[in-house]
Amino acid sequence: MVSRLDAPRPERPSLRSGALVVSTFSGLLGGAAAHLGGHARLGDMLWAAGAVIALALVGARILVDVLKRRAGVDVIALLAIGGALLLGEYLAGALIGAMMATGGALEGYAAARARRELSALLARAPRTAHRREGTDVTTVPIGAVAPGDRLLVAPGEIVPVDGVVVGARALLDESALTGEPRPVEKAPGDRVGSGATNAGAAFELRAVASADESTYAGIVGLVQQASASKAPLARIADRHALAFAVLSLAMAAVAWGLSGDAGRGLAVIVVATPCPLLLAVPIAIVGGISRSARRGIVVKGGAALEALARAEILLLDKTGTLTFGGPRVTGVTCFRSIEDDAEVLRLAASLEQASSHPLSAALVRAARERRLGLSFPEGVHEAPGAGMTGWVDGRAVRVGSAEWAAQGTPLPEEARAFRRRASRAGAMTVFVAVDGGVIGALTLDDPIRPDAPRTLRALRRVGIRRVVMVTGDHPLVAEAVGATLGVDRVLAQRSPEEKVAAVREARADGLTVMIGDGINDAPALAAADVGVAMGARGATSSADAADVVLVVDRLDRFAEAVNIARRARTIAVQSALLGMGLSLFAMGAAAFGFLPPAAGALLQEAIDVAAILSALRAQSGGRGARRPALGEAMSRRLEIEHDQLIPRLDRVRVVAERIDRLAREEAREELEALGRFLRERLLPHERADDAEVYPVLSRLLGGEDPLASMSATHREIFHLVRLYEQLLGELDPRGPTAADVQDLRRILYGLHAVLRLHFAQEEELYASLSERYHADAPDQPAVSSREPPLQPAPAPGAARRVLRVLEPLRQGRSPSPGREGVNPRRPERLPG
């Protein structure tokens, strides 16, 4: 069995160019030595021999172009060498021949250098695997690995196929695939993609796919297409080169005719070879492709890169593109005072450990992130579309839809009110019953990617003039996400066919890019001028249909791709104009007799070298000012603190909503518990930020007091907490009265809104200054965000929640707890 990963390695450049350089320079140097030794005739013969060799090469190249029906722009070089031989300018002919040979060799070197990241990706493809058979370990060809095989990955080796970690934990370096330098730890049971490098001790892997079906093989297949097509800009360069050839011949004829000196016409032709156009443009384009590959962005050819540089209209799918594409627990509500939120989540997650449902995984992940001790369930039964039932710590637990949890009995009034609010907001909900009574519910969400707002703002700055969200989701959900992100238009409940129609409509207004990740997005990706697929694994049809594939599952890499494409195209134009401008100046000097043919040949080679060196800038990031960055330790500390605090901020809103429905003593207990959280967890965090973090950030940002508004928000938080504690201290021992509830609600709703907005601002600021995205890519656009952890905490989606909280406050209502719309076990979408 032959695997796609067994494909031949990229070939090295042919030795033909090297042999040509040696032969032409041997004639040039031999002739010079003969002339110095007084053997002028022998010297002329050696120079002529070098020129004839180059003449034969150029003639063969022109013949190939003609047979392929391409413009033979090398005709100028042919005329220059032939004219030099006819006019007895043997030195000029030898110089032109030597320069043509070195120019070809330099072109090959530059192209190989520009493609080095693509070549490295192909060259590191694994060829063998270590398969465990009983107690023995044998080395087998990569194509012999089958799903279910147990493999051993030694330290420093590349993971050969997709698999699941077995036994001990694994430490992996995924930088070759994702561009992220930090090693990633994988626990037993975690999936590992092929192509990552084992950065720790040896570990065992159970294969879940063959080599051809694995992640790395898919990336290799995409990369092999990356330089297959010729960019439109390069084709334009060919047309301009032909026009330049006509212009140069006309100038040579005029110079010869007016001066009567054929040498002047020859000198014009010698310096008129259009190499800057022919070399600089493709080298810059390939350099851009290479740089993109280094950042985990596979661009399938120069045509895609050049089109991406001119993009004007952006269409995006929602789920998996603007959002994470998977549920996250965003709120826990307890309906009984004898329980608490943590116990509701713990019991539900303990039961859901026995299910493979995506929502079950979300509940278990949320419990582990909050470090809740899960128990092993017994007697588990799962009813598809309804929920699960079983025993946890001797208690009968039911998790699922409201009907499933209630078992036909009436829901408690608080549960009915919660369900009404969630239904109006289109939220996903899971109800939890214990020992026959519904005790609580969980709200789930598909959060917006933290990098999405920054990415869209960055794209608008570089020339994207319209952003459209195209999704199959419910209009209420789609409009909420669209309003949060500030897109120009939202197209909801669109089928794959309707997405294609939307792309075609947008193409009438400008060059269009479509970004998606699912199988249903593949037709729209193929219909767009540039299709961009999120991730190379999972939605194979999307990756195949796309022109650009983001190997890293992060939207901000698309903004990087646009910046790289625009820079590469700009450099291509600059390099071509630089070379052609210098050539025109040299042609003018030659026409007036200031530049003889031999000197013109040397000058033209210098112009070619300058154009090529300019084009090679496209594979680097330039020398822009380096942005300030937080230290790694502080960045990680802030990330952990926010991941722990953000999920608990909803508790402020939940307490405000329910205090009027609890008995007075129960309400007092709830209020006092919230007061302890604010006093012992929240305020110390905010004071530490103000005293320790903000001074560091202020030094990085510069200016008089760049964080004055953020510090003012701290003072508002301290003020609201102080008012809350004052009211709490004045409560009747029996609990709050109706008047107390009104005052407490006003403070808590205001505190919740301020906290959400403040945390959203801090998330934006910390992400833009995070050191890990500056260290490995100092030139990338300012759109980076902290990467989502391997087991992502509930993403804040803070800006969206702030809008959701503030709107009801303006209307004098209490905020609703959720946003998106289905009961997870039995869909209850709002009517269209």
PDB file of C-alpha atoms in Angstrom, residues 374-466:
ATOM      1  CA  LEU A 374     -17.392  14.132  39.775  1.00  0.00           C
ATOM      2  CA  SER A 375     -18.802  10.788  40.910  1.00  0.00           C
ATOM      3  CA  PHE A 376     -19.174   7.701  38.768  1.00  0.00           C
ATOM      4  CA  PRO A 377     -22.854   7.180  37.801  1.00  0.00           C
ATOM      5  CA  GLU A 378     -24.701   3.884  38.081  1.00  0.00           C
ATOM      6  CA  GLY A 379     -27.787   2.485  36.367  1.00  0.00           C
ATOM      7  CA  VAL A 380     -27.507   4.972  33.519  1.00  0.00           C
ATOM      8  CA  HIS A 381     -30.151   5.031  30.805  1.00  0.00           C
ATOM      9  CA  GLU A 382     -30.176   7.474  27.866  1.00  0.00           C
ATOM     10  CA  ALA A 383     -33.312   8.305  25.902  1.00  0.00           C
ATOM     11  CA  PRO A 384     -32.305   9.833  22.554  1.00  0.00           C
ATOM     12  CA  GLY A 385     -33.814  13.283  22.105  1.00  0.00           C
ATOM     13  CA  ALA A 386     -34.982  13.488  25.701  1.00  0.00           C
ATOM     14  CA  GLY A 387     -32.249  13.039  28.296  1.00  0.00           C
ATOM     15  CA  MET A 388     -30.522  10.701  30.735  1.00  0.00           C
ATOM     16  CA  THR A 389     -31.351   9.109  34.052  1.00  0.00           C
ATOM     17  CA  GLY A 390     -29.226   7.285  36.596  1.00  0.00           C
ATOM     18  CA  TRP A 391     -27.896   7.238  40.151  1.00  0.00           C
ATOM     19  CA  VAL A 392     -25.181   9.572  41.466  1.00  0.00           C
ATOM     20  CA  ASP A 393     -24.013   9.174  45.076  1.00  0.00           C
ATOM     21  CA  GLY A 394     -27.216   7.297  45.894  1.00  0.00           C
ATOM     22  CA  ARG A 395     -29.476   9.999  44.458  1.00  0.00           C
ATOM     23  CA  ALA A 396     -31.770   9.545  41.442  1.00  0.00           C
ATOM     24  CA  VAL A 397     -30.732  12.136  38.840  1.00  0.00           C
ATOM     25  CA  ARG A 398     -32.463  13.046  35.582  1.00  0.00           C
ATOM     26  CA  VAL A 399     -30.930  15.464  33.092  1.00  0.00           C
ATOM     27  CA  GLY A 400     -32.503  16.662  29.842  1.00  0.00           C
ATOM     28  CA  SER A 401     -35.563  18.480  28.603  1.00  0.00           C
ATOM     29  CA  ALA A 402     -38.020  20.043  31.037  1.00  0.00           C
ATOM     30  CA  GLU A 403     -40.605  17.301  30.384  1.00  0.00           C
ATOM     31  CA  TRP A 404     -38.026  14.579  30.878  1.00  0.00           C
ATOM     32  CA  ALA A 405     -36.790  16.051  34.161  1.00  0.00           C
ATOM     33  CA  ALA A 406     -40.296  16.693  35.538  1.00  0.00           C
ATOM     34  CA  GLN A 407     -41.646  13.188  34.603  1.00  0.00           C
ATOM     35  CA  GLY A 408     -45.107  14.585  33.890  1.00  0.00           C
ATOM     36  CA  THR A 409     -45.443  16.542  37.120  1.00  0.00           C
ATOM     37  CA  PRO A 410     -45.926  20.337  37.074  1.00  0.00           C
ATOM     38  CA  LEU A 411     -42.712  22.348  36.990  1.00  0.00           C
ATOM     39  CA  PRO A 412     -41.988  24.615  39.951  1.00  0.00           C
ATOM     40  CA  GLU A 413     -42.994  28.223  39.371  1.00  0.00           C
ATOM     41  CA  GLU A 414     -39.350  29.365  39.304  1.00  0.00           C
ATOM     42  CA  ALA A 415     -38.541  26.689  36.700  1.00  0.00           C
ATOM     43  CA  ARG A 416     -41.492  27.780  34.555  1.00  0.00           C
ATOM     44  CA  ALA A 417     -40.375  31.412  34.741  1.00  0.00           C
ATOM     45  CA  PHE A 418     -36.837  30.401  33.816  1.00  0.00           C
ATOM     46  CA  ARG A 419     -38.131  28.392  30.857  1.00  0.00           C
ATOM     47  CA  ARG A 420     -40.212  31.319  29.598  1.00  0.00           C
ATOM     48  CA  ARG A 421     -37.247  33.692  29.757  1.00  0.00           C
ATOM     49  CA  ALA A 422     -34.958  31.201  28.041  1.00  0.00           C
ATOM     50  CA  SER A 423     -37.520  30.562  25.300  1.00  0.00           C
ATOM     51  CA  ARG A 424     -37.905  34.274  24.593  1.00  0.00           C
ATOM     52  CA  ALA A 425     -34.126  34.650  24.411  1.00  0.00           C
ATOM     53  CA  GLY A 426     -33.706  31.535  22.241  1.00  0.00           C
ATOM     54  CA  ALA A 427     -31.356  29.897  24.766  1.00  0.00           C
ATOM     55  CA  MET A 428     -30.270  26.260  24.951  1.00  0.00           C
ATOM     56  CA  THR A 429     -31.332  24.788  28.303  1.00  0.00           C
ATOM     57  CA  VAL A 430     -30.847  21.563  30.253  1.00  0.00           C
ATOM     58  CA  PHE A 431     -33.011  20.817  33.319  1.00  0.00           C
ATOM     59  CA  VAL A 432     -31.804  18.797  36.299  1.00  0.00           C
ATOM     60  CA  ALA A 433     -34.066  16.771  38.631  1.00  0.00           C
ATOM     61  CA  VAL A 434     -32.936  14.963  41.793  1.00  0.00           C
ATOM     62  CA  ASP A 435     -35.043  12.427  43.670  1.00  0.00           C
ATOM     63  CA  GLY A 436     -38.128  13.338  41.656  1.00  0.00           C
ATOM     64  CA  GLY A 437     -37.926  17.130  41.946  1.00  0.00           C
ATOM     65  CA  VAL A 438     -36.555  19.660  39.448  1.00  0.00           C
ATOM     66  CA  ILE A 439     -33.778  21.473  41.312  1.00  0.00           C
ATOM     67  CA  GLY A 440     -32.112  23.571  38.631  1.00  0.00           C
ATOM     68  CA  ALA A 441     -31.242  24.237  35.012  1.00  0.00           C
ATOM     69  CA  LEU A 442     -28.202  25.011  32.927  1.00  0.00           C
ATOM     70  CA  THR A 443     -27.934  27.545  30.095  1.00  0.00           C
ATOM     71  CA  LEU A 444     -25.663  26.703  27.181  1.00  0.00           C
ATOM     72  CA  ASP A 445     -24.330  28.868  24.417  1.00  0.00           C
ATOM     73  CA  ASP A 446     -22.177  28.720  21.306  1.00  0.00           C
ATOM     74  CA  PRO A 447     -19.945  31.683  22.192  1.00  0.00           C
ATOM     75  CA  ILE A 448     -18.474  34.133  19.747  1.00  0.00           C
ATOM     76  CA  ARG A 449     -14.772  33.637  19.157  1.00  0.00           C
ATOM     77  CA  PRO A 450     -12.814  36.179  21.250  1.00  0.00           C
ATOM     78  CA  ASP A 451     -10.725  37.091  18.194  1.00  0.00           C
ATOM     79  CA  ALA A 452     -13.732  37.725  15.919  1.00  0.00           C
ATOM     80  CA  PRO A 453     -14.400  41.429  16.769  1.00  0.00           C
ATOM     81  CA  ARG A 454     -10.717  42.359  16.453  1.00  0.00           C
ATOM     82  CA  THR A 455     -10.384  40.427  13.211  1.00  0.00           C
ATOM     83  CA  LEU A 456     -13.343  42.154  11.573  1.00  0.00           C
ATOM     84  CA  ARG A 457     -12.097  45.583  12.647  1.00  0.00           C
ATOM     85  CA  ALA A 458      -8.629  44.819  11.283  1.00  0.00           C
ATOM     86  CA  LEU A 459     -10.090  43.646   7.969  1.00  0.00           C
ATOM     87  CA  ARG A 460     -12.048  46.856   7.557  1.00  0.00           C
ATOM     88  CA  ARG A 461      -8.848  48.823   8.132  1.00  0.00           C
ATOM     89  CA  VAL A 462      -7.069  47.024   5.281  1.00  0.00           C
ATOM     90  CA  GLY A 463      -9.819  47.491   2.706  1.00  0.00           C
ATOM     91  CA  ILE A 464     -12.711  45.072   3.289  1.00  0.00           C
ATOM     92  CA  ARG A 465     -15.627  47.438   2.736  1.00  0.00           C
ATOM     93  CA  ARG A 466     -18.586  45.119   3.457  1.00  0.00           C
TER      94      ARG A 466
END
